[in-house]
Amino acid sequence: MSNNLFNKKLIIFDFDGTLVDFIINYVSLRSEVIEYLKSAFEFPIDFFSIQDRVLTTLNKAHTFILKKESSYNLKSISNDVDKIMRKWEWEAARKNKIDSNVKETLKILKNKGFKLAIFTLEPKEIIEFYLKKAKIEYLIDIIASRDIVKELKPNPEHINYILEKLKVKANQAIIIGDHVIDMECGKNIGALCIGKKSKLHTKEELLASGADFIISKISELNSLMKL
């Protein structure tokens, strides 16, 4: 194991795009959310962008609404948007699965004594469904999902929640993800970061956002960490 990877105790994985190819029609999902928000409140023309993540769109809507009506009940809007998201997430979860190479790598890491965790913008029930379907739920020590923490990526609350529960220091953790915000999360708390190349971000983008190492697939951890 290289010096930078030595003495690590915990590996925290992003889920969507890292441990599984979570195939969702994001354009349709975002369109449905935007149409719902427009029906719930009057926004300026072209206020929303189909390029924004759903949670970014929701936060943008919340900020605008509160400026107009400070007493507006935002919880009902948040709940309705969450229902829309879960509908699409469940549709994808029933179609997809965790690859066998990923499962084997997780087993090797666990056998080597690493604590394993997942931090994700997906709800906990979706992650648990995947893990149970793959029969590897026993490998994961903890899940920090969007319905467990208040602040989402790139805020490091996900990671801090995991570190506190597992009693591990930030410099003893490795963060693995396919998105630049995963790297930013890790760097915000001083953890070592491994970027996984995907259709979302190139090697150069991941390195620029703070990745210490780059892999193309999870099974490459075996050679990178000399397992």
GROMACS .gro file of C-alpha atoms in nm:
model
  227
    1MET     CA    1   0.000   0.000   0.000
    2SER     CA    2   0.142   0.340  -0.090
    3ASN     CA    3   0.240   0.582   0.187
    4ASN     CA    4  -0.064   0.805   0.122
    5LEU     CA    5  -0.296   0.508   0.161
    6PHE     CA    6  -0.123   0.365   0.466
    7ASN     CA    7  -0.297   0.351   0.805
    8LYS     CA    8  -0.645   0.416   0.663
    9LYS     CA    9  -0.932   0.256   0.853
   10LEU     CA   10  -1.245   0.365   0.670
   11ILE     CA   11  -1.354   0.381   0.305
   12ILE     CA   12  -1.657   0.596   0.225
   13PHE     CA   13  -1.818   0.532  -0.113
   14ASP     CA   14  -2.052   0.744  -0.316
   15PHE     CA   15  -2.325   0.517  -0.452
   16ASP     CA   16  -2.480   0.635  -0.779
   17GLY     CA   17  -2.215   0.609  -1.052
   18THR     CA   18  -1.955   0.467  -0.814
   19LEU     CA   19  -2.086   0.138  -0.675
   20VAL     CA   20  -2.371   0.104  -0.923
   21ASP     CA   21  -2.468   0.248  -1.261
   22PHE     CA   22  -2.785   0.408  -1.130
   23ILE     CA   23  -2.957   0.472  -1.462
   24ILE     CA   24  -3.228   0.735  -1.424
   25ASN     CA   25  -3.381   0.949  -1.698
   26TYR     CA   26  -3.270   1.269  -1.527
   27VAL     CA   27  -3.415   1.495  -1.794
   28SER     CA   28  -3.762   1.349  -1.737
   29LEU     CA   29  -3.719   1.355  -1.359
   30ARG     CA   30  -3.606   1.717  -1.357
   31SER     CA   31  -3.880   1.817  -1.600
   32GLU     CA   32  -4.147   1.663  -1.378
   33VAL     CA   33  -4.010   1.842  -1.071
   34ILE     CA   34  -3.994   2.175  -1.253
   35GLU     CA   35  -4.349   2.140  -1.382
   36TYR     CA   36  -4.470   2.056  -1.033
   37LEU     CA   37  -4.295   2.360  -0.882
   38LYS     CA   38  -4.443   2.587  -1.148
   39SER     CA   39  -4.789   2.456  -1.064
   40ALA     CA   40  -4.733   2.513  -0.691
   41PHE     CA   41  -4.604   2.872  -0.708
   42GLU     CA   42  -4.559   3.147  -0.964
   43PHE     CA   43  -4.197   3.171  -1.076
   44PRO     CA   44  -4.040   3.396  -1.343
   45ILE     CA   45  -4.017   3.260  -1.696
   46ASP     CA   46  -3.700   3.055  -1.747
   47PHE     CA   47  -3.633   3.062  -1.371
   48PHE     CA   48  -3.538   2.693  -1.366
   49SER     CA   49  -3.273   2.506  -1.564
   50ILE     CA   50  -3.305   2.144  -1.673
   51GLN     CA   51  -2.927   2.120  -1.621
   52ASP     CA   52  -2.952   2.169  -1.244
   53ARG     CA   53  -2.976   1.879  -1.003
   54VAL     CA   54  -3.320   1.834  -0.847
   55LEU     CA   55  -3.203   1.936  -0.500
   56THR     CA   56  -3.038   2.248  -0.644
   57THR     CA   57  -3.366   2.334  -0.817
   58LEU     CA   58  -3.560   2.277  -0.496
   59ASN     CA   59  -3.327   2.498  -0.290
   60LYS     CA   60  -3.354   2.768  -0.555
   61ALA     CA   61  -3.733   2.747  -0.539
   62HIS     CA   62  -3.730   2.764  -0.158
   63THR     CA   63  -3.515   3.078  -0.157
   64PHE     CA   64  -3.738   3.252  -0.412
   65ILE     CA   65  -4.062   3.159  -0.233
   66LEU     CA   66  -3.941   3.277   0.108
   67LYS     CA   67  -3.847   3.615  -0.036
   68LYS     CA   68  -4.203   3.651  -0.165
   69GLU     CA   69  -4.394   3.487   0.121
   70SER     CA   70  -4.191   3.431   0.437
   71SER     CA   71  -4.468   3.226   0.602
   72TYR     CA   72  -4.513   2.986   0.309
   73ASN     CA   73  -4.519   2.615   0.402
   74LEU     CA   74  -4.210   2.480   0.226
   75LYS     CA   75  -4.237   2.136   0.383
   76SER     CA   76  -4.530   2.036   0.163
   77ILE     CA   77  -4.335   2.129  -0.150
   78SER     CA   78  -4.027   1.940  -0.028
   79ASN     CA   79  -4.236   1.632   0.048
   80ASP     CA   80  -4.401   1.637  -0.295
   81VAL     CA   81  -4.066   1.673  -0.472
   82ASP     CA   82  -3.925   1.388  -0.263
   83LYS     CA   83  -4.216   1.167  -0.375
   84ILE     CA   84  -4.139   1.245  -0.739
   85MET     CA   85  -3.772   1.165  -0.689
   86ARG     CA   86  -3.845   0.839  -0.510
   87LYS     CA   87  -4.075   0.727  -0.791
   88TRP     CA   88  -3.791   0.758  -1.044
   89GLU     CA   89  -3.530   0.619  -0.804
   90TRP     CA   90  -3.736   0.305  -0.734
   91GLU     CA   91  -3.793   0.253  -1.105
   92ALA     CA   92  -3.416   0.256  -1.161
   93ALA     CA   93  -3.342   0.042  -0.854
   94ARG     CA   94  -3.569  -0.238  -0.973
   95LYS     CA   95  -3.389  -0.248  -1.310
   96ASN     CA   96  -3.027  -0.222  -1.198
   97LYS     CA   97  -2.790  -0.415  -0.973
   98ILE     CA   98  -2.446  -0.400  -0.817
   99ASP     CA   99  -2.183  -0.558  -1.042
  100SER     CA  100  -2.019  -0.881  -0.926
  101ASN     CA  101  -1.670  -0.725  -0.946
  102VAL     CA  102  -1.783  -0.448  -0.712
  103LYS     CA  103  -1.920  -0.705  -0.466
  104GLU     CA  104  -1.595  -0.901  -0.468
  105THR     CA  105  -1.387  -0.588  -0.411
  106LEU     CA  106  -1.604  -0.485  -0.115
  107LYS     CA  107  -1.562  -0.831   0.033
  108ILE     CA  108  -1.183  -0.809  -0.003
  109LEU     CA  109  -1.175  -0.465   0.160
  110LYS     CA  110  -1.390  -0.587   0.448
  111ASN     CA  111  -1.171  -0.894   0.500
  112LYS     CA  112  -0.867  -0.665   0.516
  113GLY     CA  113  -1.024  -0.490   0.814
  114PHE     CA  114  -1.161  -0.173   0.655
  115LYS     CA  115  -1.483  -0.018   0.777
  116LEU     CA  116  -1.707   0.050   0.478
  117ALA     CA  117  -1.964   0.327   0.445
  118ILE     CA  118  -2.185   0.490   0.182
  119PHE     CA  119  -2.267   0.860   0.151
  120THR     CA  120  -2.532   0.942  -0.104
  121LEU     CA  121  -2.803   1.177  -0.224
  122GLU     CA  122  -3.035   0.877  -0.260
  123PRO     CA  123  -3.275   0.775   0.023
  124LYS     CA  124  -3.161   0.505   0.264
  125GLU     CA  125  -3.434   0.259   0.162
  126ILE     CA  126  -3.308   0.257  -0.198
  127ILE     CA  127  -2.951   0.179  -0.090
  128GLU     CA  128  -3.067  -0.095   0.146
  129PHE     CA  129  -3.276  -0.245  -0.135
  130TYR     CA  130  -2.967  -0.265  -0.360
  131LEU     CA  131  -2.748  -0.412  -0.087
  132LYS     CA  132  -3.002  -0.676   0.009
  133LYS     CA  133  -3.061  -0.767  -0.354
  134ALA     CA  134  -2.686  -0.818  -0.393
  135LYS     CA  135  -2.670  -1.000  -0.056
  136ILE     CA  136  -2.391  -0.774   0.071
  137GLU     CA  137  -2.574  -0.562   0.328
  138TYR     CA  138  -2.351  -0.712   0.599
  139LEU     CA  139  -2.044  -0.550   0.439
  140ILE     CA  140  -2.159  -0.191   0.492
  141ASP     CA  141  -2.118  -0.045   0.840
  142ILE     CA  142  -2.325   0.268   0.789
  143ILE     CA  143  -2.523   0.463   0.526
  144ALA     CA  144  -2.546   0.844   0.526
  145SER     CA  145  -2.832   0.926   0.289
  146ARG     CA  146  -3.025   1.242   0.208
  147ASP     CA  147  -3.302   1.152   0.453
  148ILE     CA  148  -3.057   1.118   0.744
  149VAL     CA  149  -2.862   1.445   0.724
  150LYS     CA  150  -2.984   1.804   0.690
  151GLU     CA  151  -2.707   1.943   0.470
  152LEU     CA  152  -2.623   1.763   0.146
  153LYS     CA  153  -2.312   1.740  -0.072
  154PRO     CA  154  -2.081   1.926  -0.110
  155ASN     CA  155  -2.142   2.009   0.258
  156PRO     CA  156  -1.937   1.751   0.454
  157GLU     CA  157  -2.219   1.667   0.699
  158HIS     CA  158  -2.262   1.324   0.534
  159ILE     CA  159  -1.898   1.241   0.601
  160ASN     CA  160  -1.888   1.392   0.948
  161TYR     CA  161  -2.194   1.187   1.043
  162ILE     CA  162  -2.013   0.869   0.937
  163LEU     CA  163  -1.688   0.963   1.110
  164GLU     CA  164  -1.867   1.039   1.436
  165LYS     CA  165  -2.073   0.719   1.435
  166LEU     CA  166  -1.775   0.497   1.351
  167LYS     CA  167  -1.532   0.692   1.570
  168VAL     CA  168  -1.277   0.739   1.293
  169LYS     CA  169  -1.064   1.050   1.229
  170ALA     CA  170  -1.087   1.230   0.894
  171ASN     CA  171  -0.722   1.160   0.811
  172GLN     CA  172  -0.793   0.789   0.851
  173ALA     CA  173  -1.067   0.793   0.586
  174ILE     CA  174  -1.071   0.748   0.209
  175ILE     CA  175  -1.348   0.904   0.000
  176ILE     CA  176  -1.435   0.740  -0.335
  177GLY     CA  177  -1.674   0.896  -0.586
  178ASP     CA  178  -1.737   0.979  -0.950
  179HIS     CA  179  -1.845   1.341  -0.903
  180VAL     CA  180  -1.641   1.654  -0.832
  181ILE     CA  181  -1.859   1.726  -0.529
  182ASP     CA  182  -1.749   1.394  -0.378
  183MET     CA  183  -1.390   1.510  -0.404
  184GLU     CA  184  -1.482   1.849  -0.260
  185CYS     CA  185  -1.655   1.680   0.035
  186GLY     CA  186  -1.343   1.480   0.112
  187LYS     CA  187  -1.108   1.773   0.078
  188ASN     CA  188  -1.328   1.986   0.302
  189ILE     CA  189  -1.249   1.756   0.595
  190GLY     CA  190  -0.894   1.655   0.501
  191ALA     CA  191  -0.961   1.299   0.385
  192LEU     CA  192  -0.778   1.121   0.104
  193CYS     CA  193  -0.986   1.119  -0.217
  194ILE     CA  194  -1.007   0.869  -0.502
  195GLY     CA  195  -1.195   0.978  -0.812
  196LYS     CA  196  -1.371   0.721  -1.032
  197LYS     CA  197  -1.389   0.823  -1.396
  198SER     CA  198  -1.740   0.820  -1.542
  199LYS     CA  199  -1.956   0.993  -1.800
  200LEU     CA  200  -2.001   1.277  -1.552
  201HIS     CA  201  -1.640   1.387  -1.504
  202THR     CA  202  -1.303   1.331  -1.668
  203LYS     CA  203  -0.979   1.242  -1.496
  204GLU     CA  204  -0.868   1.605  -1.528
  205GLU     CA  205  -1.186   1.739  -1.368
  206LEU     CA  206  -1.163   1.498  -1.076
  207LEU     CA  207  -0.797   1.584  -1.017
  208ALA     CA  208  -0.874   1.955  -1.032
  209SER     CA  209  -1.144   1.910  -0.767
  210GLY     CA  210  -0.904   1.739  -0.528
  211ALA     CA  211  -0.868   1.371  -0.622
  212ASP     CA  212  -0.542   1.217  -0.499
  213PHE     CA  213  -0.580   0.906  -0.717
  214ILE     CA  214  -0.794   0.812  -1.019
  215ILE     CA  215  -0.952   0.477  -1.102
  216SER     CA  216  -1.172   0.364  -1.391
  217LYS     CA  217  -1.355   0.091  -1.196
  218ILE     CA  218  -1.389  -0.015  -0.833
  219SER     CA  219  -1.195  -0.341  -0.887
  220GLU     CA  220  -0.882  -0.129  -0.953
  221LEU     CA  221  -0.871  -0.063  -0.579
  222ASN     CA  222  -0.720  -0.411  -0.544
  223SER     CA  223  -0.401  -0.306  -0.724
  224LEU     CA  224  -0.402   0.057  -0.609
  225MET     CA  225  -0.412  -0.044  -0.245
  226LYS     CA  226  -0.211  -0.362  -0.304
  227LEU     CA  227  -0.477  -0.580  -0.144
   0.00000   0.00000   0.00000
